PDB file of C-alpha atoms in Angstrom:
ATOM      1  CA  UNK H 133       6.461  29.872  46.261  1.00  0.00           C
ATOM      2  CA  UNK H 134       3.878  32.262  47.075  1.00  0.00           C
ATOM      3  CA  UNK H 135       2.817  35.799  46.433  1.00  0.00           C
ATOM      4  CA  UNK H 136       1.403  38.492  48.713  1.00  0.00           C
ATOM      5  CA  UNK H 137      -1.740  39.919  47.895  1.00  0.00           C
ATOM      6  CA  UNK H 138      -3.267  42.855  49.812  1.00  0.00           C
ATOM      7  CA  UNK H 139      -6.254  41.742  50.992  1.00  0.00           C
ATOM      8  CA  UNK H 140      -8.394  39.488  53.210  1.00  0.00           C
ATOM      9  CA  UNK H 141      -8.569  36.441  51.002  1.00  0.00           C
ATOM     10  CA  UNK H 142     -10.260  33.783  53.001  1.00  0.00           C
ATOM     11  CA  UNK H 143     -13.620  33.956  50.639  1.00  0.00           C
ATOM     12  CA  UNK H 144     -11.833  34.157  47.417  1.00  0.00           C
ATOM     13  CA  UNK H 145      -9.610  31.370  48.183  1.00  0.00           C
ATOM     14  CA  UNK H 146     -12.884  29.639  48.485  1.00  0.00           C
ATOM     15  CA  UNK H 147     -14.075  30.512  45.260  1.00  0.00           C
ATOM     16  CA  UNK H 148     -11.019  29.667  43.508  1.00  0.00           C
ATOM     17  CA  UNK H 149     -10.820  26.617  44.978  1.00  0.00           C
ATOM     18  CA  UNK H 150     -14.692  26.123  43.568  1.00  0.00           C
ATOM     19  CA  UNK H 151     -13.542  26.895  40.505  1.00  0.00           C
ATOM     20  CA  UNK H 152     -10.146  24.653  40.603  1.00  0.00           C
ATOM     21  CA  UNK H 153      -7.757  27.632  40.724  1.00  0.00           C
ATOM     22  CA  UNK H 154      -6.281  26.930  43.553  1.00  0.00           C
ATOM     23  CA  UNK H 155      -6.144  29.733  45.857  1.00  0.00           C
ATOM     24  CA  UNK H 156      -5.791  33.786  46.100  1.00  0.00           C
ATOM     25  CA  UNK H 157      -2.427  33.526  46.130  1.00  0.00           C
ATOM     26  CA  UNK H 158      -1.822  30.828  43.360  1.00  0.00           C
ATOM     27  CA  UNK H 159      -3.558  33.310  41.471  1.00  0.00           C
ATOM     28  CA  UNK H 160      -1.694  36.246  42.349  1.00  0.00           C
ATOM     29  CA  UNK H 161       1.520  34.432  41.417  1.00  0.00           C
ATOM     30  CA  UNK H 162       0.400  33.535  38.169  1.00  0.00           C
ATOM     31  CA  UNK H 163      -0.395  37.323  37.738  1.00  0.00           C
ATOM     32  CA  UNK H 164       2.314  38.400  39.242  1.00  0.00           C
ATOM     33  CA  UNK H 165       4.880  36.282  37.269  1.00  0.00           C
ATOM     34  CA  UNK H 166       3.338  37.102  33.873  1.00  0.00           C
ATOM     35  CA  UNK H 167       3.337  40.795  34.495  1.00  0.00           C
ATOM     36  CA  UNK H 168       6.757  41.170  36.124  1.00  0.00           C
ATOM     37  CA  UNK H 169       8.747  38.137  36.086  1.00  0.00           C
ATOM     38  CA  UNK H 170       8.468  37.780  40.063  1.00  0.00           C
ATOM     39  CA  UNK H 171       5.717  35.598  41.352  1.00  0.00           C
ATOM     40  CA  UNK H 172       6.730  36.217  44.747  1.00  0.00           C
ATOM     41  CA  UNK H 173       6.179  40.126  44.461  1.00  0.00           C
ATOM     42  CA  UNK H 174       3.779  42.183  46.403  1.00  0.00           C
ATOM     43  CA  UNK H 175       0.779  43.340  45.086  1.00  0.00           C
ATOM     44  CA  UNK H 176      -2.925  43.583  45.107  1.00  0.00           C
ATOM     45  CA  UNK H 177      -3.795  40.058  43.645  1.00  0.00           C
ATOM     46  CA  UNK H 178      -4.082  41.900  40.043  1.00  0.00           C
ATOM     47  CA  UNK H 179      -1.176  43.585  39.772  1.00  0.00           C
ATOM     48  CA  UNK H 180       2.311  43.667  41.577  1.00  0.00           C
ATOM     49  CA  UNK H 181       3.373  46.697  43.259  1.00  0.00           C
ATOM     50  CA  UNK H 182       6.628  47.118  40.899  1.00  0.00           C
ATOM     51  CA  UNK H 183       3.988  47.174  37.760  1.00  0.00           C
ATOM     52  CA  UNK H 184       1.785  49.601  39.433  1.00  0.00           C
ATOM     53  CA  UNK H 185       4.416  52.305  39.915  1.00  0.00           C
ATOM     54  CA  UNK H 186       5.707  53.835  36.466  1.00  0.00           C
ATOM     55  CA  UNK H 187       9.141  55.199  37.102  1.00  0.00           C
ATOM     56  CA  UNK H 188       9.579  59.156  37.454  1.00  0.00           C
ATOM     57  CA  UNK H 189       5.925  59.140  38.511  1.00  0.00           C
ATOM     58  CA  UNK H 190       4.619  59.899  42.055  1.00  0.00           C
ATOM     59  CA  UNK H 191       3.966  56.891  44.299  1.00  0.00           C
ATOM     60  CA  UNK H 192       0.944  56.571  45.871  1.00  0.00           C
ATOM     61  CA  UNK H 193      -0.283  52.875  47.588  1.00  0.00           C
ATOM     62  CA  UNK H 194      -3.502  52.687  49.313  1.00  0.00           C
ATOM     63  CA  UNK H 195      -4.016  49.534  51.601  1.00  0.00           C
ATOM     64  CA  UNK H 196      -7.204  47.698  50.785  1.00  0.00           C
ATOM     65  CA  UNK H 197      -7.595  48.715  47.333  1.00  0.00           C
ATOM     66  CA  UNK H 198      -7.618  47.116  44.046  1.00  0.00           C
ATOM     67  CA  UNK H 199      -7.256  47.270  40.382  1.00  0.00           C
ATOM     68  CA  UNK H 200      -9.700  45.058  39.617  1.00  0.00           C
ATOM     69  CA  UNK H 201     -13.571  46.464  39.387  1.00  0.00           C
ATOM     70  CA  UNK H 202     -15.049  43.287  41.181  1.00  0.00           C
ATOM     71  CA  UNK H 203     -14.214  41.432  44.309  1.00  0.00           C
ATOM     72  CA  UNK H 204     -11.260  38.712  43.539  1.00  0.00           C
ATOM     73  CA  UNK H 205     -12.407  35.732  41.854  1.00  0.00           C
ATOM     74  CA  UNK H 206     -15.906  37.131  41.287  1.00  0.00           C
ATOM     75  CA  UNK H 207     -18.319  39.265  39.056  1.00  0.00           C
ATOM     76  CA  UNK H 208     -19.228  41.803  42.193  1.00  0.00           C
ATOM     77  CA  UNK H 209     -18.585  44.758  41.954  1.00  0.00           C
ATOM     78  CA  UNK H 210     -16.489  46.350  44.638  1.00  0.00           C
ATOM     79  CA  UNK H 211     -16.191  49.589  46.316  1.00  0.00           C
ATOM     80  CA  UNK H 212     -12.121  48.951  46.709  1.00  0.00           C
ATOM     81  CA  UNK H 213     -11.337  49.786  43.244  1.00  0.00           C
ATOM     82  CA  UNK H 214      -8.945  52.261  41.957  1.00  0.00           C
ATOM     83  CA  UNK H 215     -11.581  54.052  40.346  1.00  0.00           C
ATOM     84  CA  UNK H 216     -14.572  53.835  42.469  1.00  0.00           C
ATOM     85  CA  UNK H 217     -15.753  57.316  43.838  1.00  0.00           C
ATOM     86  CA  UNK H 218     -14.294  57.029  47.466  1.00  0.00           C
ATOM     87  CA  UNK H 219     -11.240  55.520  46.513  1.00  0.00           C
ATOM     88  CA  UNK H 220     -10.435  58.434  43.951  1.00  0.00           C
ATOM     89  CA  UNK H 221     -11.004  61.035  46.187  1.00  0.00           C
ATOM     90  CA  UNK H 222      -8.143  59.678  48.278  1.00  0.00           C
ATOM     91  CA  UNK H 223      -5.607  59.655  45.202  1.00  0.00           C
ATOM     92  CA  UNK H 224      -6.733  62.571  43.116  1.00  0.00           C
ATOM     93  CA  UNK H 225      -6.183  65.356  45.109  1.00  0.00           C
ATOM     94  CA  UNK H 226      -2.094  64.175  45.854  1.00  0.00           C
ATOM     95  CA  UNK H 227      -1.725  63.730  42.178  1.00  0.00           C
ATOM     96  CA  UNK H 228      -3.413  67.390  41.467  1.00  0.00           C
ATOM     97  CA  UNK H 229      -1.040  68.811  43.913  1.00  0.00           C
ATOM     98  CA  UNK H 230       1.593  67.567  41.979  1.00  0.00           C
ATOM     99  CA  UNK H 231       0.392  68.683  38.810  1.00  0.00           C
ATOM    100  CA  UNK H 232       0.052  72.452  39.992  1.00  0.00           C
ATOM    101  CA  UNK H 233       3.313  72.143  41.797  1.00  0.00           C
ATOM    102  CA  UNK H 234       5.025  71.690  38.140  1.00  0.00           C
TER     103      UNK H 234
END
């Protein structure tokens, strides 16, 4: 089986692999299947897209992005996370809207 993870994975696969994890996605499925029951699901490599989105809550997906503060299978830190600055200023002001809307 494998798992889909949203990113270019060529140079963590190599890492993993370093480290005798396998690969991106053997990773990802392992996540994946302990967060959600599906290894096979779509996600970021962290966490699967059906785990991401609460229920009753907007949706918002942004390609390229992660929930993990470092690049996969490292300890640098990345610019695609969830909370970095440029990456919030794409979510933040849909989910304001939303809050003034109610």
């Amino acid at each position: 089986a494998s798992a889909s993870v949203g990113l270019d994975v060529s140079d963590a696969d190599a890492l993993y692999a370093r480290r005798g994890e396998g690969s991106a996605g053997r990773v990802a499925f392992s996540n994946y299947l302990a967060l959600s029951g599906d290894g096979g699901a779509m996600g970021d490599g962290v966490i699967p897209v059906a785990v991401a989105h609460l229920e009753g809550a907007t949706q918002v997906t942004l390609d390229g992005v992660l929930h993990s503060i470092n690049e996969a299978g490292t300890a640098l830190p990345t610019e695609r996370w969830y909370g970095s600055e440029a990456i919030v200023d794409a979510w933040l002001q849909p989910m304001l809207a939303e809050l003034w809307q109610a």
